[in-house]
Tab-separated table of C-alpha atoms and ligand atoms in Angstrom:
chain	number	residue	atom	x	y	z
A	3	UNK	CA	85.795	52.794	7.588
A	4	UNK	CA	85.995	53.955	11.057
A	5	UNK	CA	84.636	50.733	14.020
A	6	UNK	CA	82.344	51.192	17.144
A	7	UNK	CA	81.050	48.831	19.390
A	8	UNK	CA	78.262	50.054	21.899
A	9	UNK	CA	77.331	47.465	24.415
A	10	UNK	CA	73.592	47.196	25.003
A	11	UNK	CA	72.978	48.435	21.509
A	12	UNK	CA	69.621	46.549	20.720
A	13	UNK	CA	67.748	48.915	23.494
A	14	UNK	CA	66.875	52.410	25.114
A	15	UNK	CA	69.963	54.834	25.339
A	16	UNK	CA	72.742	52.218	23.063
A	17	UNK	CA	69.991	51.451	20.369
A	18	UNK	CA	69.896	55.604	19.999
A	19	UNK	CA	74.227	55.939	20.417
A	20	UNK	CA	74.173	53.221	17.593
A	21	UNK	CA	72.258	54.921	15.606
A	22	UNK	CA	73.837	57.804	16.365
A	23	UNK	CA	77.454	56.969	15.665
A	24	UNK	CA	76.201	55.053	12.074
A	25	UNK	CA	75.037	58.304	11.073
A	26	UNK	CA	78.097	60.152	12.119
A	27	UNK	CA	79.939	57.147	9.481
A	28	UNK	CA	80.956	54.547	11.905
A	29	UNK	CA	80.014	51.146	11.138
A	30	UNK	CA	78.380	50.096	14.317
A	31	UNK	CA	78.883	46.680	16.282
A	32	UNK	CA	75.860	46.323	17.959
A	33	UNK	CA	76.415	44.437	20.960
A	34	UNK	CA	73.165	42.751	22.532
A	35	UNK	CA	73.046	39.504	25.251
A	36	UNK	CA	69.718	37.960	24.481
A	37	UNK	CA	67.287	40.371	22.947
A	38	UNK	CA	67.937	39.308	19.562
A	39	UNK	CA	64.959	41.037	18.271
A	40	UNK	CA	65.350	44.287	19.435
A	41	UNK	CA	69.025	44.045	18.295
A	42	UNK	CA	68.018	43.536	14.439
A	43	UNK	CA	65.585	46.648	14.583
A	44	UNK	CA	68.531	48.865	15.833
A	45	UNK	CA	70.702	47.561	12.859
A	46	UNK	CA	67.929	47.456	10.189
A	47	UNK	CA	67.353	51.547	11.238
A	48	UNK	CA	70.702	52.242	10.252
A	49	UNK	CA	70.668	50.371	7.102
A	50	UNK	CA	67.641	51.568	6.321
A	51	UNK	CA	68.759	55.185	7.266
A	52	UNK	CA	72.282	54.827	5.065
A	53	UNK	CA	75.118	53.250	7.301
A	54	UNK	CA	76.449	49.699	8.073
A	55	UNK	CA	76.868	47.923	11.420
A	56	UNK	CA	76.799	44.488	12.443
A	57	UNK	CA	75.711	42.219	15.215
A	58	UNK	CA	77.738	40.957	17.857
A	59	UNK	CA	76.171	38.741	21.140
A	60	UNK	CA	78.092	38.771	23.935
A	61	UNK	CA	77.126	39.144	28.226
A	62	UNK	CA	79.379	41.794	29.547
A	63	UNK	CA	79.830	40.213	32.327
A	64	UNK	CA	81.042	36.777	31.137
A	65	UNK	CA	84.415	37.546	30.562
A	66	UNK	CA	85.187	33.956	28.988
A	67	UNK	CA	82.111	35.088	26.006
A	68	UNK	CA	83.855	38.732	26.184
A	69	UNK	CA	86.950	36.935	24.623
A	70	UNK	CA	85.781	34.035	23.059
A	71	UNK	CA	83.529	36.099	20.741
A	72	UNK	CA	85.073	39.884	20.742
A	73	UNK	CA	88.339	38.679	20.863
A	74	UNK	CA	87.729	36.265	17.919
A	75	UNK	CA	86.048	39.751	15.984
A	76	UNK	CA	89.145	41.124	16.487
A	77	UNK	CA	91.833	38.240	15.419
A	78	UNK	CA	89.216	38.178	11.839
A	79	UNK	CA	89.883	40.977	11.362
A	80	UNK	CA	93.212	42.347	11.903
A	81	UNK	CA	92.941	45.473	9.329
A	82	UNK	CA	90.079	46.960	11.301
A	83	UNK	CA	90.445	49.085	14.218
A	84	UNK	CA	87.545	49.631	16.965
A	85	UNK	CA	88.303	53.320	17.792
A	86	UNK	CA	85.192	53.990	19.466
A	87	UNK	CA	83.523	51.950	22.450
A	88	UNK	CA	80.692	52.955	24.402
A	89	UNK	CA	80.101	50.638	27.618
A	90	UNK	CA	76.838	50.957	27.757
A	91	UNK	CA	75.467	47.575	28.890
A	92	UNK	CA	73.640	47.654	32.280
A	93	UNK	CA	71.502	46.478	34.873
A	94	UNK	CA	69.352	47.414	37.965
A	95	UNK	CA	68.150	45.742	40.676
A	96	UNK	CA	66.772	47.753	42.902
A	97	UNK	CA	66.352	46.786	46.584
A	98	UNK	CA	66.908	48.875	49.877
A	99	UNK	CA	70.702	47.759	51.292
A	100	UNK	CA	68.857	46.037	54.488
A	101	UNK	CA	67.234	43.569	52.130
A	102	UNK	CA	69.678	43.650	49.476
A	103	UNK	CA	69.953	39.003	48.520
A	104	UNK	CA	73.833	38.427	47.232
A	105	UNK	CA	72.002	37.949	43.638
A	106	UNK	CA	70.781	41.627	43.598
A	107	UNK	CA	74.154	42.684	44.796
A	108	UNK	CA	76.265	40.147	42.109
A	109	UNK	CA	74.215	40.551	39.217
A	110	UNK	CA	74.901	44.165	39.153
A	111	UNK	CA	77.917	45.016	39.567
A	112	UNK	CA	79.378	41.213	37.412
A	113	UNK	CA	77.198	43.485	34.396
A	114	UNK	CA	77.791	47.182	34.962
A	115	UNK	CA	81.655	46.529	36.827
A	116	UNK	CA	83.263	43.724	35.407
A	117	UNK	CA	81.047	44.375	31.564
A	118	UNK	CA	83.376	47.146	32.006
A	119	UNK	CA	86.585	45.338	32.506
A	120	UNK	CA	85.777	42.541	30.224
A	121	UNK	CA	85.531	44.691	27.123
A	122	UNK	CA	87.440	47.579	27.737
A	123	UNK	CA	90.498	45.025	27.852
A	124	UNK	CA	90.013	43.466	24.638
A	125	UNK	CA	90.115	46.732	23.075
A	126	UNK	CA	92.965	48.915	25.116
A	127	UNK	CA	96.063	47.598	23.421
A	128	UNK	CA	95.052	48.294	20.139
A	129	UNK	CA	93.681	51.253	20.929
A	130	UNK	CA	96.963	52.320	22.204
A	131	UNK	CA	98.985	50.929	19.620
A	132	UNK	CA	97.600	52.268	17.172
A	133	UNK	CA	97.343	55.947	19.045
A	134	UNK	CA	94.169	56.735	18.400
A	135	UNK	CA	90.943	55.137	21.068
A	136	UNK	CA	87.910	56.550	22.385
A	137	UNK	CA	86.032	54.945	24.971
A	138	UNK	CA	82.707	56.399	26.134
A	139	UNK	CA	81.524	54.842	29.706
A	140	UNK	CA	77.409	55.187	30.518
A	141	UNK	CA	77.292	55.615	34.169
A	142	UNK	CA	74.879	57.446	36.047
A	143	UNK	CA	73.310	60.989	38.231
A	144	UNK	CA	72.809	57.604	40.949
A	145	UNK	CA	76.653	56.684	41.256
A	146	UNK	CA	77.641	60.831	41.555
A	147	UNK	CA	75.125	61.360	44.387
A	148	UNK	CA	74.222	58.120	45.638
A	149	UNK	CA	70.583	57.170	45.189
A	150	UNK	CA	68.000	55.489	48.141
A	151	UNK	CA	67.124	51.941	46.985
A	152	UNK	CA	70.466	51.576	44.861
A	153	UNK	CA	73.810	50.777	46.696
A	154	UNK	CA	74.394	48.119	44.357
A	155	UNK	CA	73.899	50.024	41.584
A	156	UNK	CA	75.235	53.600	42.451
A	157	UNK	CA	78.168	51.368	43.981
A	158	UNK	CA	79.308	50.245	40.287
A	159	UNK	CA	78.653	53.717	38.668
A	160	UNK	CA	80.660	55.327	41.371
A	161	UNK	CA	83.379	52.373	40.376
A	162	UNK	CA	83.304	53.498	36.677
A	163	UNK	CA	83.532	57.373	37.437
A	164	UNK	CA	86.496	56.401	39.493
A	165	UNK	CA	87.819	54.199	36.725
A	166	UNK	CA	86.924	56.768	33.996
A	167	UNK	CA	89.754	58.713	35.667
A	168	UNK	CA	91.996	56.620	36.339
A	169	UNK	CA	92.192	55.055	32.263
A	170	UNK	CA	92.072	58.565	31.287
A	171	UNK	CA	95.120	59.706	33.251
A	172	UNK	CA	96.977	56.518	31.818
A	173	UNK	CA	96.807	56.556	28.675
A	174	UNK	CA	96.030	60.219	27.810
A	175	UNK	CA	99.697	59.857	26.098
A	176	UNK	CA	98.855	57.542	23.596
A	177	UNK	CA	96.333	59.834	22.179
A	178	UNK	CA	93.137	57.205	24.213
A	179	UNK	CA	90.753	59.514	25.613
A	180	UNK	CA	88.492	58.034	28.416
A	181	UNK	CA	84.728	60.247	29.463
A	182	UNK	CA	81.564	58.898	31.466
A	183	UNK	CA	78.515	60.504	30.682
A	184	UNK	CA	76.179	60.742	33.568
A	185	UNK	CA	72.135	60.606	33.125
A	186	UNK	CA	69.847	61.590	35.122
A	187	UNK	CA	65.901	59.943	34.447
A	188	UNK	CA	65.800	58.653	30.744
A	189	UNK	CA	62.969	57.441	29.145
A	190	UNK	CA	63.735	53.666	28.616
A	191	UNK	CA	62.187	50.384	29.693
A	192	UNK	CA	65.021	50.787	33.166
A	193	UNK	CA	62.331	53.566	33.695
A	194	UNK	CA	59.406	52.174	32.222
A	195	UNK	CA	57.951	51.109	35.905
A	196	UNK	CA	58.731	55.100	37.349
A	197	UNK	CA	56.119	57.767	37.607
A	198	UNK	CA	57.100	60.646	35.558
A	199	UNK	CA	54.158	62.466	36.848
A	200	UNK	CA	55.405	62.052	40.309
A	201	UNK	CA	59.147	63.166	39.542
A	202	UNK	CA	59.341	65.778	37.462
A	203	UNK	CA	58.939	67.776	39.802
A	204	UNK	CA	62.560	67.422	41.090
A	205	UNK	CA	64.174	67.615	38.079
A	206	UNK	CA	64.527	71.566	37.055
A	207	UNK	CA	63.633	70.698	32.955
A	208	UNK	CA	60.538	68.810	34.376
A	209	UNK	CA	60.548	65.923	32.448
A	210	UNK	CA	62.484	62.972	31.724
A	211	UNK	CA	65.395	62.851	28.780
A	212	UNK	CA	65.086	61.269	25.788
A	213	UNK	CA	67.423	58.616	24.843
A	214	UNK	CA	68.775	60.449	21.961
A	215	UNK	CA	69.362	63.700	24.016
A	216	UNK	CA	72.552	61.409	26.178
A	217	UNK	CA	73.657	60.140	22.282
A	218	UNK	CA	74.055	63.527	21.333
A	219	UNK	CA	76.673	63.624	24.071
A	220	UNK	CA	78.228	60.427	23.484
A	221	UNK	CA	78.908	61.529	19.692
A	222	UNK	CA	80.472	65.099	20.620
A	223	UNK	CA	83.489	62.713	22.805
A	224	UNK	CA	83.896	60.374	19.870
A	225	UNK	CA	84.131	62.639	17.660
A	226	UNK	CA	87.182	65.076	16.926
A	227	UNK	CA	85.236	67.732	18.734
A	228	UNK	CA	86.148	66.821	21.198
A	229	UNK	CA	90.207	65.763	21.207
A	230	UNK	CA	91.031	67.718	24.642
A	231	UNK	CA	88.689	66.265	26.678
A	232	UNK	CA	89.134	63.196	29.005
A	233	UNK	CA	88.852	62.083	32.090
A	234	UNK	CA	85.712	63.957	32.201
A	235	UNK	CA	82.166	63.582	33.671
A	236	UNK	CA	79.190	64.743	31.247
A	237	UNK	CA	75.890	64.613	32.830
A	238	UNK	CA	72.881	64.650	30.965
A	239	UNK	CA	69.963	64.846	34.052
A	240	UNK	CA	67.759	68.120	33.038
A	241	UNK	CA	69.306	69.865	35.818
A	242	UNK	CA	69.051	67.490	38.835
A	243	UNK	CA	72.407	67.600	40.273
A	244	UNK	CA	76.084	68.925	39.013
B	19	NDP	P1	68.114	49.072	29.104
B	19	NDP	O1	67.414	48.386	30.440
B	19	NDP	O2	66.816	49.734	28.159
B	19	NDP	O3	68.539	48.333	28.210
B	19	NDP	C1	69.660	47.862	28.543
B	19	NDP	C2	70.670	47.345	27.420
B	19	NDP	O4	71.507	46.749	28.086
B	19	NDP	C3	69.864	46.598	26.525
B	19	NDP	O5	70.742	46.681	25.489
B	19	NDP	C4	70.778	44.689	26.839
B	19	NDP	O6	70.546	44.064	25.819
B	19	NDP	C5	71.613	45.426	27.208
B	19	NDP	N1	72.457	44.300	28.592
B	19	NDP	C6	71.988	44.299	29.684
B	19	NDP	N2	72.742	43.519	30.357
B	19	NDP	C7	73.446	43.227	29.315
B	19	NDP	C8	74.773	42.311	29.391
B	19	NDP	N3	75.166	41.364	30.580
B	19	NDP	N4	75.703	42.073	28.616
B	19	NDP	C9	75.303	42.518	27.449
B	19	NDP	N5	74.050	43.286	26.781
B	19	NDP	C10	73.576	43.531	28.483
B	19	NDP	O7	68.742	50.139	29.841
B	19	NDP	P2	68.744	52.118	29.239
B	19	NDP	O8	69.139	51.866	28.290
B	19	NDP	O9	68.040	52.731	29.864
B	19	NDP	O10	70.307	52.137	30.378
B	19	NDP	C11	72.160	52.139	29.447
B	19	NDP	C12	72.718	52.483	30.306
B	19	NDP	O11	72.477	53.746	30.756
B	19	NDP	C13	72.816	51.257	31.073
B	19	NDP	O12	74.681	51.048	31.725
B	19	NDP	C14	72.377	52.217	32.119
B	19	NDP	O13	72.858	51.971	33.810
B	19	NDP	C15	72.425	53.534	32.178
B	19	NDP	N6	71.486	54.656	32.578
B	19	NDP	C16	70.773	54.457	32.215
B	19	NDP	C17	69.269	55.441	32.741
B	19	NDP	C18	67.991	55.720	33.171
B	19	NDP	O14	67.292	56.433	33.185
B	19	NDP	N7	67.564	54.868	31.941
B	19	NDP	C19	69.565	56.488	33.778
B	19	NDP	C20	71.394	56.845	34.051
B	19	NDP	C21	72.172	55.845	33.549
B	19	NDP	P3	69.402	42.869	25.749
B	19	NDP	O15	67.918	43.160	24.870
B	19	NDP	O16	69.998	41.861	25.302
B	19	NDP	O17	68.148	42.546	27.070
């Protein structure tokens, strides 16, 4: 059995990634922060499709909680190796910089940036020792080109792009690959207040993307087919930016 952990697997892109990895044969640890109902829905649909997995609740921004919950899972399951980590959990708190509150800055940095650090730290050593690991970070178009109203969010996603490239160079010799997937506008709760009709003229493919279209790329990066790809950022943005 191959094991994968997806942070923020209860909704949106993370939910689609959980389902796809399960259909690829992974036992999926579905992480969520607070929405147990949606997390359970992800797990149910994995099982309905003949896959398997379990829920694992922790707040990625809380180092102690990640360490006690995920650390405990690792300790209690020494024979199980989590070879795929998808750092997907993320939030936005958009505001123009001039009006931005400390809370809007700090909570986005704590979730999107410290979350990557807290979770990856737990799994990295085993991946290195086993010489088998795939780390896939969900970043964003905003972290590539910048976006007004998202200085906090873009800063975190840009940081994770740099971390992806750096970590890839650190662990490549240990057969651990580290890549990022950068979605554009994808239809999820995060974008539900956005007006697709107004924004789609900016998108060459003339529509928002679907979570499943991001999950396909994650699945590829997690597979043997991507064995010689590391340190890359793959855009899934309908042609908005390259
Ligand atoms: P959603 O808002 O639909 O879902 C967010 C998910 O992350 C939920 O499962 C949520 O859990 C979880 N989550 C949030 N904070 C935490 C936390 N502190 N600890 C653990 N889990 C947490 O987001 P999307 O699916 O749209 O986004 C997923 C990723 O894709 C994010 O990193 C986002 O930045 C990125 N992205 C999204 C784009 C889009 O257009 N949608 C575009 C570019 C990038 P719970 O349900 O418990 O709250």
